[in-house]
PDB file of C-alpha atoms in Angstrom:
ATOM      1  CA  MET A   1     -60.548  83.893 346.526  1.00 39.00           C
ATOM      2  CA  LYS A   2     -58.193  81.084 347.493  1.00 38.00           C
ATOM      3  CA  GLN A   3     -56.318  79.768 344.499  1.00 47.00           C
ATOM      4  CA  LEU A   4     -57.239  76.205 343.586  1.00 51.00           C
ATOM      5  CA  VAL A   5     -55.778  73.496 341.461  1.00 50.00           C
ATOM      6  CA  VAL A   6     -58.244  71.136 339.846  1.00 54.00           C
ATOM      7  CA  VAL A   7     -56.754  68.142 338.083  1.00 54.00           C
ATOM      8  CA  THR A   8     -57.815  64.918 336.427  1.00 53.00           C
ATOM      9  CA  ILE A   9     -56.058  62.203 334.459  1.00 53.00           C
ATOM     10  CA  LEU A  10     -56.801  59.743 331.733  1.00 54.00           C
ATOM     11  CA  MET A  11     -55.049  56.900 330.011  1.00 44.00           C
ATOM     12  CA  LEU A  12     -56.780  55.812 326.847  1.00 38.00           C
ATOM     13  CA  SER A  13     -56.494  53.651 323.807  1.00 30.00           C
ATOM     14  CA  ALA A  14     -56.252  55.265 320.406  1.00 30.00           C
ATOM     15  CA  CYS A  15     -58.927  52.864 319.166  1.00 28.00           C
ATOM     16  CA  ASP A  16     -61.906  54.786 320.455  1.00 26.00           C
ATOM     17  CA  GLY A  17     -60.572  57.980 321.980  1.00 28.00           C
ATOM     18  CA  GLY A  18     -62.341  57.200 325.243  1.00 27.00           C
ATOM     19  CA  GLY A  19     -61.362  56.106 328.702  1.00 26.00           C
ATOM     20  CA  GLY A  20     -62.847  54.217 331.576  1.00 23.00           C
ATOM     21  CA  SER A  21     -62.608  50.708 330.194  1.00 19.00           C
ATOM     22  CA  GLY A  22     -60.244  49.518 332.897  1.00 20.00           C
ATOM     23  CA  SER A  23     -58.290  47.447 330.391  1.00 20.00           C
ATOM     24  CA  PRO A  24     -54.777  48.028 329.035  1.00 22.00           C
ATOM     25  CA  PRO A  25     -54.607  49.976 325.767  1.00 24.00           C
ATOM     26  CA  THR A  26     -54.435  47.920 322.611  1.00 23.00           C
ATOM     27  CA  SER A  27     -52.887  48.695 319.253  1.00 25.00           C
ATOM     28  CA  SER A  28     -54.456  51.592 317.417  1.00 25.00           C
ATOM     29  CA  SER A  29     -57.330  50.753 315.111  1.00 24.00           C
ATOM     30  CA  GLN A  30     -55.353  52.384 312.306  1.00 25.00           C
ATOM     31  CA  GLY A  31     -52.646  49.749 312.713  1.00 26.00           C
ATOM     32  CA  GLY A  32     -49.229  49.937 311.170  1.00 27.00           C
ATOM     33  CA  GLY A  33     -47.567  51.359 314.276  1.00 30.00           C
ATOM     34  CA  PRO A  34     -44.057  50.584 315.455  1.00 33.00           C
ATOM     35  CA  THR A  35     -45.306  47.588 317.440  1.00 33.00           C
ATOM     36  CA  ASN A  36     -46.468  45.891 314.220  1.00 34.00           C
ATOM     37  CA  ALA A  37     -44.450  44.091 311.552  1.00 35.00           C
ATOM     38  CA  PRO A  38     -43.351  46.446 308.733  1.00 40.00           C
ATOM     39  CA  PRO A  39     -44.848  46.039 305.270  1.00 43.00           C
ATOM     40  CA  THR A  40     -43.140  43.971 302.609  1.00 44.00           C
ATOM     41  CA  GLY A  41     -39.750  45.429 301.688  1.00 48.00           C
ATOM     42  CA  PRO A  42     -38.387  46.715 298.382  1.00 49.00           C
ATOM     43  CA  ALA A  43     -38.750  44.598 295.266  1.00 50.00           C
ATOM     44  CA  ALA A  44     -37.811  44.772 291.601  1.00 47.00           C
ATOM     45  CA  GLY A  45     -39.903  47.019 289.384  1.00 53.00           C
ATOM     46  CA  PRO A  46     -40.827  50.679 289.031  1.00 69.00           C
ATOM     47  CA  GLY A  47     -40.115  52.827 292.071  1.00 84.00           C
ATOM     48  CA  ILE A  48     -42.195  55.388 293.930  1.00 87.00           C
ATOM     49  CA  THR A  49     -41.960  59.159 293.618  1.00 90.00           C
ATOM     50  CA  LEU A  50     -43.641  61.224 296.314  1.00 90.00           C
ATOM     51  CA  THR A  51     -44.040  64.994 296.132  1.00 94.00           C
ATOM     52  CA  GLY A  52     -45.522  67.367 298.671  1.00 94.00           C
ATOM     53  CA  SER A  53     -45.060  70.555 300.649  1.00 96.00           C
ATOM     54  CA  VAL A  54     -44.558  71.720 304.236  1.00 96.00           C
ATOM     55  CA  VAL A  55     -46.150  74.942 305.481  1.00 96.00           C
ATOM     56  CA  ALA A  56     -46.813  76.856 308.674  1.00 96.00           C
ATOM     57  CA  LYS A  57     -50.124  75.743 310.135  1.00 92.00           C
ATOM     58  CA  GLU A  58     -51.243  79.271 310.970  1.00 92.00           C
ATOM     59  CA  ASN A  59     -51.001  80.887 307.537  1.00 93.00           C
ATOM     60  CA  GLU A  60     -49.775  78.217 305.082  1.00 93.00           C
ATOM     61  CA  SER A  61     -46.530  80.085 304.448  1.00 97.00           C
ATOM     62  CA  ALA A  62     -43.754  77.861 303.117  1.00 97.00           C
ATOM     63  CA  ILE A  63     -41.305  76.237 305.525  1.00 98.00           C
ATOM     64  CA  ALA A  64     -37.887  75.938 303.892  1.00 98.00           C
ATOM     65  CA  GLY A  65     -35.141  73.656 305.151  1.00 97.00           C
ATOM     66  CA  ALA A  66     -37.421  71.111 306.836  1.00 98.00           C
ATOM     67  CA  THR A  67     -36.279  67.481 306.720  1.00 97.00           C
ATOM     68  CA  VAL A  68     -38.806  65.022 305.322  1.00 96.00           C
ATOM     69  CA  VAL A  69     -38.336  61.281 305.845  1.00 95.00           C
ATOM     70  CA  MET A  70     -40.401  58.463 304.370  1.00 91.00           C
ATOM     71  CA  SER A  71     -39.763  55.039 305.850  1.00 88.00           C
ATOM     72  CA  HIS A  72     -41.367  51.933 307.329  1.00 84.00           C
ATOM     73  CA  THR A  73     -39.641  52.748 310.627  1.00 81.00           C
ATOM     74  CA  VAL A  74     -40.797  55.470 313.014  1.00 81.00           C
ATOM     75  CA  ILE A  75     -38.220  57.997 314.252  1.00 84.00           C
ATOM     76  CA  VAL A  76     -38.958  58.744 317.884  1.00 80.00           C
ATOM     77  CA  GLY A  77     -36.808  61.792 318.684  1.00 84.00           C
ATOM     78  CA  ALA A  78     -36.617  65.328 317.351  1.00 87.00           C
ATOM     79  CA  THR A  79     -33.450  64.761 315.315  1.00 90.00           C
ATOM     80  CA  PRO A  80     -33.807  63.443 311.758  1.00 92.00           C
ATOM     81  CA  PRO A  81     -31.355  60.856 310.455  1.00 91.00           C
ATOM     82  CA  ALA A  82     -28.268  62.122 308.635  1.00 92.00           C
ATOM     83  CA  ALA A  83     -28.985  59.828 305.693  1.00 92.00           C
ATOM     84  CA  ALA A  84     -31.969  58.039 304.225  1.00 91.00           C
ATOM     85  CA  PRO A  85     -33.106  54.897 306.069  1.00 87.00           C
ATOM     86  CA  SER A  86     -32.360  51.666 304.200  1.00 85.00           C
ATOM     87  CA  ASP A  87     -36.073  51.193 303.511  1.00 84.00           C
ATOM     88  CA  GLY A  88     -36.923  54.820 302.728  1.00 89.00           C
ATOM     89  CA  ALA A  89     -35.881  58.233 301.456  1.00 93.00           C
ATOM     90  CA  ILE A  90     -34.994  61.665 302.814  1.00 96.00           C
ATOM     91  CA  ALA A  91     -35.297  65.193 301.399  1.00 97.00           C
ATOM     92  CA  THR A  92     -35.061  68.845 302.430  1.00 97.00           C
ATOM     93  CA  THR A  93     -37.800  71.305 301.572  1.00 98.00           C
ATOM     94  CA  THR A  94     -37.016  74.054 299.085  1.00 98.00           C
ATOM     95  CA  SER A  95     -37.509  77.793 299.520  1.00 98.00           C
ATOM     96  CA  VAL A  96     -41.160  77.299 298.550  1.00 98.00           C
ATOM     97  CA  GLY A  97     -41.631  74.416 300.997  1.00 97.00           C
ATOM     98  CA  SER A  98     -41.761  71.646 298.411  1.00 97.00           C
ATOM     99  CA  TYR A  99     -39.988  68.299 298.464  1.00 97.00           C
ATOM    100  CA  SER A 100     -39.608  65.188 296.302  1.00 96.00           C
ATOM    101  CA  LEU A 101     -38.784  61.682 297.530  1.00 93.00           C
ATOM    102  CA  ALA A 102     -37.783  58.681 295.417  1.00 91.00           C
ATOM    103  CA  LEU A 103     -38.120  55.156 296.818  1.00 85.00           C
ATOM    104  CA  LEU A 104     -37.526  51.665 295.509  1.00 82.00           C
ATOM    105  CA  ALA A 105     -40.429  49.554 294.327  1.00 73.00           C
ATOM    106  CA  GLN A 106     -42.313  47.768 297.123  1.00 73.00           C
ATOM    107  CA  GLY A 107     -43.096  44.065 297.342  1.00 72.00           C
ATOM    108  CA  SER A 108     -46.838  44.756 297.349  1.00 75.00           C
ATOM    109  CA  TYR A 109     -49.317  47.622 297.121  1.00 77.00           C
ATOM    110  CA  PRO A 110     -50.910  49.482 298.732  1.00 78.00           C
ATOM    111  CA  SER A 111     -47.828  50.065 300.898  1.00 81.00           C
ATOM    112  CA  ARG A 112     -47.850  51.994 304.177  1.00 81.00           C
ATOM    113  CA  PHE A 113     -45.089  54.348 305.304  1.00 85.00           C
ATOM    114  CA  TYR A 114     -44.341  56.798 308.045  1.00 86.00           C
ATOM    115  CA  LEU A 115     -44.085  60.328 306.660  1.00 90.00           C
ATOM    116  CA  GLU A 116     -42.097  62.313 309.216  1.00 92.00           C
ATOM    117  CA  VAL A 117     -41.194  65.994 309.092  1.00 96.00           C
ATOM    118  CA  PHE A 118     -38.609  67.789 311.228  1.00 96.00           C
ATOM    119  CA  SER A 119     -38.187  71.565 311.452  1.00 96.00           C
ATOM    120  CA  PRO A 120     -36.319  73.406 314.247  1.00 93.00           C
ATOM    121  CA  GLY A 121     -38.610  75.068 316.772  1.00 91.00           C
ATOM    122  CA  LYS A 122     -41.716  73.229 315.604  1.00 95.00           C
ATOM    123  CA  PRO A 123     -43.377  69.936 316.534  1.00 95.00           C
ATOM    124  CA  THR A 124     -42.344  66.862 314.585  1.00 93.00           C
ATOM    125  CA  GLU A 125     -44.873  65.270 312.254  1.00 91.00           C
ATOM    126  CA  HIS A 126     -45.384  61.494 312.443  1.00 86.00           C
ATOM    127  CA  ALA A 127     -48.089  60.503 309.963  1.00 84.00           C
ATOM    128  CA  ILE A 128     -49.109  57.293 308.237  1.00 82.00           C
ATOM    129  CA  LEU A 129     -49.188  57.510 304.453  1.00 82.00           C
ATOM    130  CA  THR A 130     -50.573  54.795 302.203  1.00 83.00           C
ATOM    131  CA  VAL A 131     -49.084  54.621 298.695  1.00 83.00           C
ATOM    132  CA  ALA A 132     -51.434  53.003 296.206  1.00 82.00           C
ATOM    133  CA  GLY A 133     -48.848  51.992 293.635  1.00 82.00           C
ATOM    134  CA  ALA A 134     -45.578  52.672 291.866  1.00 83.00           C
ATOM    135  CA  GLY A 135     -44.925  55.881 289.950  1.00 87.00           C
ATOM    136  CA  ALA A 136     -45.829  59.445 290.859  1.00 88.00           C
ATOM    137  CA  ASN A 137     -47.732  60.047 294.115  1.00 86.00           C
ATOM    138  CA  ALA A 138     -48.768  63.300 295.789  1.00 87.00           C
ATOM    139  CA  ALA A 139     -48.758  63.614 299.585  1.00 86.00           C
ATOM    140  CA  PRO A 140     -51.167  65.793 301.591  1.00 85.00           C
ATOM    141  CA  MET A 141     -49.747  69.182 302.530  1.00 90.00           C
ATOM    142  CA  VAL A 142     -48.086  69.027 305.955  1.00 92.00           C
ATOM    143  CA  GLY A 143     -48.746  71.939 308.316  1.00 93.00           C
ATOM    144  CA  LEU A 144     -46.518  72.513 311.337  1.00 95.00           C
ATOM    145  CA  THR A 145     -47.631  74.556 314.338  1.00 94.00           C
ATOM    146  CA  SER A 146     -45.650  77.488 315.737  1.00 95.00           C
ATOM    147  CA  LEU A 147     -45.065  76.879 319.433  1.00 96.00           C
ATOM    148  CA  SER A 148     -45.728  79.577 322.014  1.00 96.00           C
ATOM    149  CA  SER A 149     -43.087  80.568 324.555  1.00 97.00           C
ATOM    150  CA  ASP A 150     -45.193  78.992 327.316  1.00 98.00           C
ATOM    151  CA  GLU A 151     -45.480  75.711 325.421  1.00 98.00           C
ATOM    152  CA  ALA A 152     -41.737  75.576 324.808  1.00 97.00           C
ATOM    153  CA  ALA A 153     -40.995  76.418 328.447  1.00 98.00           C
ATOM    154  CA  TRP A 154     -43.508  73.827 329.620  1.00 98.00           C
ATOM    155  CA  LEU A 155     -41.780  71.112 327.591  1.00 98.00           C
ATOM    156  CA  ALA A 156     -38.470  72.064 329.201  1.00 98.00           C
ATOM    157  CA  LEU A 157     -40.131  71.720 332.611  1.00 98.00           C
ATOM    158  CA  VAL A 158     -41.671  68.360 331.700  1.00 98.00           C
ATOM    159  CA  ASN A 159     -38.310  67.024 330.573  1.00 98.00           C
ATOM    160  CA  ALA A 160     -36.592  68.351 333.686  1.00 98.00           C
ATOM    161  CA  ASP A 161     -39.173  66.557 335.831  1.00 98.00           C
ATOM    162  CA  ARG A 162     -38.776  63.383 333.763  1.00 98.00           C
ATOM    163  CA  ALA A 163     -34.997  63.497 334.113  1.00 97.00           C
ATOM    164  CA  LYS A 164     -35.352  63.387 337.908  1.00 97.00           C
ATOM    165  CA  TRP A 165     -37.001  59.989 337.454  1.00 96.00           C
ATOM    166  CA  SER A 166     -34.599  58.689 334.762  1.00 95.00           C
ATOM    167  CA  ALA A 167     -37.172  59.076 331.982  1.00 95.00           C
ATOM    168  CA  PRO A 168     -35.922  60.158 328.535  1.00 94.00           C
ATOM    169  CA  PRO A 169     -36.984  63.556 327.152  1.00 95.00           C
ATOM    170  CA  LEU A 170     -40.171  63.992 325.165  1.00 95.00           C
ATOM    171  CA  VAL A 171     -40.539  65.926 321.919  1.00 94.00           C
ATOM    172  CA  PHE A 172     -43.539  67.770 320.565  1.00 95.00           C
ATOM    173  CA  ASP A 173     -45.638  65.776 318.126  1.00 92.00           C
ATOM    174  CA  GLU A 174     -47.667  67.850 315.649  1.00 92.00           C
ATOM    175  CA  THR A 175     -50.965  66.005 315.990  1.00 89.00           C
ATOM    176  CA  ALA A 176     -50.642  65.650 319.765  1.00 90.00           C
ATOM    177  CA  GLU A 177     -50.030  69.402 319.979  1.00 94.00           C
ATOM    178  CA  GLU A 178     -53.031  70.192 317.811  1.00 92.00           C
ATOM    179  CA  VAL A 179     -55.246  67.905 319.903  1.00 90.00           C
ATOM    180  CA  ALA A 180     -53.956  69.455 323.143  1.00 93.00           C
ATOM    181  CA  ARG A 181     -54.879  72.917 321.888  1.00 95.00           C
ATOM    182  CA  LEU A 182     -58.234  71.669 320.641  1.00 93.00           C
ATOM    183  CA  TRP A 183     -59.133  70.111 323.988  1.00 93.00           C
ATOM    184  CA  ALA A 184     -57.795  72.982 326.111  1.00 95.00           C
ATOM    185  CA  ALA A 185     -60.000  75.354 324.127  1.00 94.00           C
ATOM    186  CA  PHE A 186     -62.991  73.072 324.723  1.00 93.00           C
ATOM    187  CA  LEU A 187     -62.241  72.912 328.461  1.00 94.00           C
ATOM    188  CA  ALA A 188     -62.249  76.708 328.501  1.00 96.00           C
ATOM    189  CA  THR A 189     -65.901  76.709 327.411  1.00 94.00           C
ATOM    190  CA  GLY A 190     -66.744  75.374 330.865  1.00 93.00           C
ATOM    191  CA  HIS A 191     -66.726  71.637 330.087  1.00 89.00           C
ATOM    192  CA  TYR A 192     -64.193  70.015 332.413  1.00 89.00           C
ATOM    193  CA  GLU A 193     -63.926  66.439 331.205  1.00 88.00           C
ATOM    194  CA  HIS A 194     -61.803  63.941 329.277  1.00 86.00           C
ATOM    195  CA  THR A 195     -64.502  62.754 326.879  1.00 83.00           C
ATOM    196  CA  CYS A 196     -67.591  64.249 325.297  1.00 81.00           C
ATOM    197  CA  ALA A 197     -70.867  63.916 327.181  1.00 80.00           C
ATOM    198  CA  PRO A 198     -74.007  63.258 325.094  1.00 79.00           C
ATOM    199  CA  SER A 199     -75.290  66.736 325.929  1.00 79.00           C
ATOM    200  CA  ASP A 200     -72.094  68.547 324.875  1.00 79.00           C
ATOM    201  CA  VAL A 201     -72.571  70.789 321.852  1.00 77.00           C
ATOM    202  CA  GLY A 202     -69.528  71.260 319.650  1.00 79.00           C
ATOM    203  CA  CYS A 203     -67.413  68.783 321.584  1.00 83.00           C
ATOM    204  CA  PRO A 204     -64.394  67.790 319.460  1.00 82.00           C
ATOM    205  CA  ASP A 205     -63.859  64.111 318.663  1.00 80.00           C
ATOM    206  CA  LYS A 206     -60.158  63.651 319.473  1.00 80.00           C
ATOM    207  CA  ALA A 207     -59.870  60.182 317.962  1.00 74.00           C
ATOM    208  CA  ALA A 208     -61.481  61.327 314.701  1.00 75.00           C
ATOM    209  CA  TYR A 209     -59.190  64.358 314.592  1.00 74.00           C
ATOM    210  CA  GLU A 210     -56.126  62.142 315.019  1.00 74.00           C
ATOM    211  CA  ALA A 211     -57.358  59.751 312.332  1.00 70.00           C
ATOM    212  CA  ALA A 212     -57.979  62.618 309.904  1.00 70.00           C
ATOM    213  CA  ALA A 213     -54.422  63.816 310.522  1.00 72.00           C
ATOM    214  CA  HIS A 214     -53.126  60.316 309.665  1.00 65.00           C
ATOM    215  CA  ALA A 215     -51.681  59.952 313.184  1.00 68.00           C
ATOM    216  CA  ASP A 216     -50.962  56.468 314.480  1.00 61.00           C
ATOM    217  CA  TYR A 217     -50.609  56.129 318.244  1.00 62.00           C
ATOM    218  CA  PRO A 218     -50.523  52.612 319.738  1.00 58.00           C
ATOM    219  CA  SER A 219     -51.718  54.234 322.970  1.00 60.00           C
ATOM    220  CA  LEU A 220     -52.311  57.660 324.445  1.00 72.00           C
ATOM    221  CA  GLY A 221     -52.336  59.342 327.843  1.00 85.00           C
ATOM    222  CA  GLU A 222     -53.891  62.601 328.913  1.00 90.00           C
ATOM    223  CA  ASN A 223     -53.636  64.949 331.910  1.00 93.00           C
ATOM    224  CA  ILE A 224     -56.005  67.881 332.245  1.00 93.00           C
ATOM    225  CA  GLY A 225     -55.896  70.569 334.898  1.00 94.00           C
ATOM    226  CA  ALA A 226     -57.639  73.794 335.871  1.00 94.00           C
ATOM    227  CA  ASN A 227     -56.148  76.524 337.999  1.00 93.00           C
ATOM    228  CA  ALA A 228     -57.626  79.769 339.254  1.00 94.00           C
ATOM    229  CA  PRO A 229     -55.861  82.772 337.655  1.00 94.00           C
ATOM    230  CA  PRO A 230     -53.026  83.592 337.748  1.00 94.00           C
ATOM    231  CA  GLY A 231     -52.164  79.910 338.170  1.00 94.00           C
ATOM    232  CA  SER A 232     -49.832  78.680 335.427  1.00 96.00           C
ATOM    233  CA  TYR A 233     -48.774  75.475 333.723  1.00 97.00           C
ATOM    234  CA  ALA A 234     -45.871  75.332 336.190  1.00 97.00           C
ATOM    235  CA  ASP A 235     -48.261  75.453 339.162  1.00 96.00           C
ATOM    236  CA  THR A 236     -50.378  72.707 337.661  1.00 95.00           C
ATOM    237  CA  GLU A 237     -47.404  70.506 336.841  1.00 96.00           C
ATOM    238  CA  ALA A 238     -46.068  70.949 340.364  1.00 96.00           C
ATOM    239  CA  GLN A 239     -49.396  69.616 341.618  1.00 95.00           C
ATOM    240  CA  PHE A 240     -49.162  66.680 339.216  1.00 95.00           C
ATOM    241  CA  MET A 241     -45.631  65.843 340.314  1.00 97.00           C
ATOM    242  CA  SER A 242     -46.555  66.060 344.008  1.00 96.00           C
ATOM    243  CA  GLU A 243     -48.608  62.894 343.502  1.00 96.00           C
ATOM    244  CA  SER A 244     -45.383  60.918 343.856  1.00 97.00           C
ATOM    245  CA  ALA A 245     -46.068  61.180 347.600  1.00 97.00           C
ATOM    246  CA  ASN A 246     -49.099  58.920 347.058  1.00 97.00           C
ATOM    247  CA  CYS A 247     -46.946  56.068 345.724  1.00 97.00           C
ATOM    248  CA  PRO A 248     -45.541  53.473 348.125  1.00 97.00           C
ATOM    249  CA  GLN A 249     -42.329  54.894 349.556  1.00 96.00           C
ATOM    250  CA  PRO A 250     -39.573  54.888 348.477  1.00 96.00           C
ATOM    251  CA  VAL A 251     -41.084  55.530 345.061  1.00 96.00           C
ATOM    252  CA  ASN A 252     -40.599  52.934 342.337  1.00 95.00           C
ATOM    253  CA  VAL A 253     -42.242  54.270 339.180  1.00 93.00           C
ATOM    254  CA  ALA A 254     -42.467  50.795 337.645  1.00 91.00           C
ATOM    255  CA  THR A 255     -44.531  49.394 340.517  1.00 93.00           C
ATOM    256  CA  CYS A 256     -46.454  52.430 341.805  1.00 94.00           C
ATOM    257  CA  PRO A 257     -50.180  51.666 341.351  1.00 93.00           C
ATOM    258  CA  TYR A 258     -51.863  53.748 338.649  1.00 89.00           C
ATOM    259  CA  THR A 259     -54.755  55.474 340.455  1.00 89.00           C
ATOM    260  CA  GLU A 260     -56.612  58.768 340.440  1.00 87.00           C
ATOM    261  CA  THR A 261     -54.116  60.135 342.971  1.00 91.00           C
ATOM    262  CA  THR A 262     -50.914  58.983 341.210  1.00 93.00           C
ATOM    263  CA  GLY A 263     -51.815  58.943 337.522  1.00 91.00           C
ATOM    264  CA  HIS A 264     -50.801  62.493 336.579  1.00 93.00           C
ATOM    265  CA  PHE A 265     -47.340  61.901 338.005  1.00 94.00           C
ATOM    266  CA  LEU A 266     -47.025  58.486 336.336  1.00 93.00           C
ATOM    267  CA  ASN A 267     -48.144  59.878 332.967  1.00 92.00           C
ATOM    268  CA  ILE A 268     -45.440  62.536 333.106  1.00 95.00           C
ATOM    269  CA  VAL A 269     -42.574  60.231 334.114  1.00 95.00           C
ATOM    270  CA  ASN A 270     -43.599  57.144 332.124  1.00 91.00           C
ATOM    271  CA  THR A 271     -40.444  55.964 330.358  1.00 89.00           C
ATOM    272  CA  THR A 272     -42.386  54.597 327.380  1.00 85.00           C
ATOM    273  CA  ALA A 273     -43.815  58.004 326.419  1.00 88.00           C
ATOM    274  CA  THR A 274     -42.140  59.443 323.343  1.00 89.00           C
ATOM    275  CA  TRP A 275     -44.233  62.395 322.130  1.00 90.00           C
ATOM    276  CA  VAL A 276     -46.287  65.094 323.780  1.00 94.00           C
ATOM    277  CA  GLY A 277     -48.676  67.952 323.098  1.00 94.00           C
ATOM    278  CA  LEU A 278     -48.997  70.751 325.670  1.00 97.00           C
ATOM    279  CA  ALA A 279     -51.571  73.547 325.628  1.00 97.00           C
ATOM    280  CA  GLU A 280     -53.137  76.169 327.860  1.00 98.00           C
ATOM    281  CA  ALA A 281     -56.355  78.160 327.598  1.00 97.00           C
ATOM    282  CA  LEU A 282     -56.229  81.116 329.970  1.00 97.00           C
ATOM    283  CA  ASN A 283     -59.161  82.956 331.554  1.00 97.00           C
ATOM    284  CA  GLY A 284     -61.676  80.403 330.374  1.00 97.00           C
ATOM    285  CA  LYS A 285     -65.233  79.963 331.602  1.00 96.00           C
ATOM    286  CA  SER A 286     -65.314  78.234 334.981  1.00 95.00           C
ATOM    287  CA  TYR A 287     -67.109  74.915 334.964  1.00 93.00           C
ATOM    288  CA  ASP A 288     -68.096  75.584 338.611  1.00 93.00           C
ATOM    289  CA  PRO A 289     -68.243  79.356 339.258  1.00 94.00           C
ATOM    290  CA  THR A 290     -69.818  78.923 342.688  1.00 94.00           C
ATOM    291  CA  THR A 291     -66.802  77.001 343.945  1.00 92.00           C
ATOM    292  CA  TYR A 292     -63.950  78.376 341.853  1.00 92.00           C
ATOM    293  CA  GLY A 293     -65.075  81.789 340.634  1.00 94.00           C
ATOM    294  CA  PRO A 294     -66.050  82.941 337.120  1.00 96.00           C
ATOM    295  CA  THR A 295     -62.800  82.113 335.286  1.00 96.00           C
ATOM    296  CA  LEU A 296     -60.211  79.330 335.298  1.00 96.00           C
ATOM    297  CA  ASN A 297     -56.982  78.666 333.437  1.00 96.00           C
ATOM    298  CA  TYR A 298     -57.085  75.253 331.747  1.00 96.00           C
ATOM    299  CA  PHE A 299     -54.171  72.983 330.829  1.00 96.00           C
ATOM    300  CA  ASP A 300     -53.963  69.860 328.680  1.00 95.00           C
ATOM    301  CA  MET A 301     -51.144  67.307 328.247  1.00 94.00           C
ATOM    302  CA  GLU A 302     -51.409  64.675 325.503  1.00 92.00           C
ATOM    303  CA  PHE A 303     -48.840  61.860 325.678  1.00 91.00           C
ATOM    304  CA  GLY A 304     -48.032  59.578 322.735  1.00 84.00           C
ATOM    305  CA  TYR A 305     -46.479  56.155 323.229  1.00 75.00           C
ATOM    306  CA  ALA A 306     -44.569  54.347 320.495  1.00 62.00           C
ATOM    307  CA  THR A 307     -44.182  51.229 322.642  1.00 46.00           C
ATOM    308  CA  PHE A 308     -46.101  49.528 325.401  1.00 32.00           C
ATOM    309  CA  GLY A 309     -45.016  49.282 329.015  1.00 31.00           C
ATOM    310  CA  VAL A 310     -46.139  49.269 332.624  1.00 28.00           C
ATOM    311  CA  ASN A 311     -48.865  51.636 333.781  1.00 28.00           C
ATOM    312  CA  LEU A 312     -50.431  51.901 330.301  1.00 26.00           C
ATOM    313  CA  GLN A 313     -53.942  51.267 331.514  1.00 28.00           C
ATOM    314  CA  SER A 314     -57.291  52.997 331.564  1.00 25.00           C
ATOM    315  CA  LEU A 315     -58.908  54.350 334.682  1.00 24.00           C
ATOM    316  CA  LYS A 316     -62.190  52.713 335.617  1.00 22.00           C
ATOM    317  CA  THR A 317     -63.454  56.072 336.844  1.00 23.00           C
ATOM    318  CA  ARG A 318     -62.347  59.656 336.654  1.00 24.00           C
ATOM    319  CA  SER A 319     -63.010  62.559 338.960  1.00 26.00           C
ATOM    320  CA  ALA A 320     -62.000  66.160 339.449  1.00 30.00           C
ATOM    321  CA  LEU A 321     -59.713  66.621 342.400  1.00 29.00           C
ATOM    322  CA  SER A 322     -60.115  70.008 344.100  1.00 27.00           C
ATOM    323  CA  ILE A 323     -56.915  70.667 346.017  1.00 26.00           C
ATOM    324  CA  PRO A 324     -56.285  74.009 347.767  1.00 26.00           C
ATOM    325  CA  LYS A 325     -52.863  75.477 347.068  1.00 23.00           C
TER     326      LYS A 325
END
């Protein structure tokens, strides 16, 4: 059977987890993101103590040596600061994965912070944590995913493709990675779509998952693709990147119209993207076995944006593009 690439795109707001509104994304319904004013700063009075732990997502084994930062300011990259931010605190997890942070008193309560966790070889955690008051506080346990060799290699490919278009590198975000795996697994059940249809049984609610994980994305983007085996993430990304040919030539990323035939490319090279989740589900159930055969390899890319910029807009419609390789 001729190998096929099947790809679709989506830009969506974090407010409802859906697409197709045709309007630019707005600030997340959870609020408190980097585009909003920070909470009231430190004040006189009792300080805050926060304790918690960091574990491996797969088996809850302790992760020692992780850097934990609590601050009103989001850290975009994969490198933690060398010292505590002026409005926060920093700690390193112990051999049993525990940490303790001490902060100054806040001007008002409840007070919202970013809780960010950095560990080499794992996605970074960027979560919103609300502290009810001064004194001792316990944070939810943070689980970090172990990345597969394909996921790590795919990120290197994404960043190489971005560099060709003067876009800064992306880093794995824990929640984005979990959502990418969640949705890739759902695609592999034979449901090839960006959002849940009313008839879908067991369809995961991505927005609810992100909210439960205390994620805070001002806006999100998503690419999904399906490729007949043995098609890989590299084959699918090559198809995405080839959409640059559909932009007015010579290509100007800032002014190329965001359409169904350019959107995958623009999602990948968008300079305002900061975080990503990448996942594959191989040998899944084909959503159209008559056309594509009984199995397909599925791929999902979840992009997180810490700031707004051009091309952050929803598609009015979405469709599967069947393109022979």
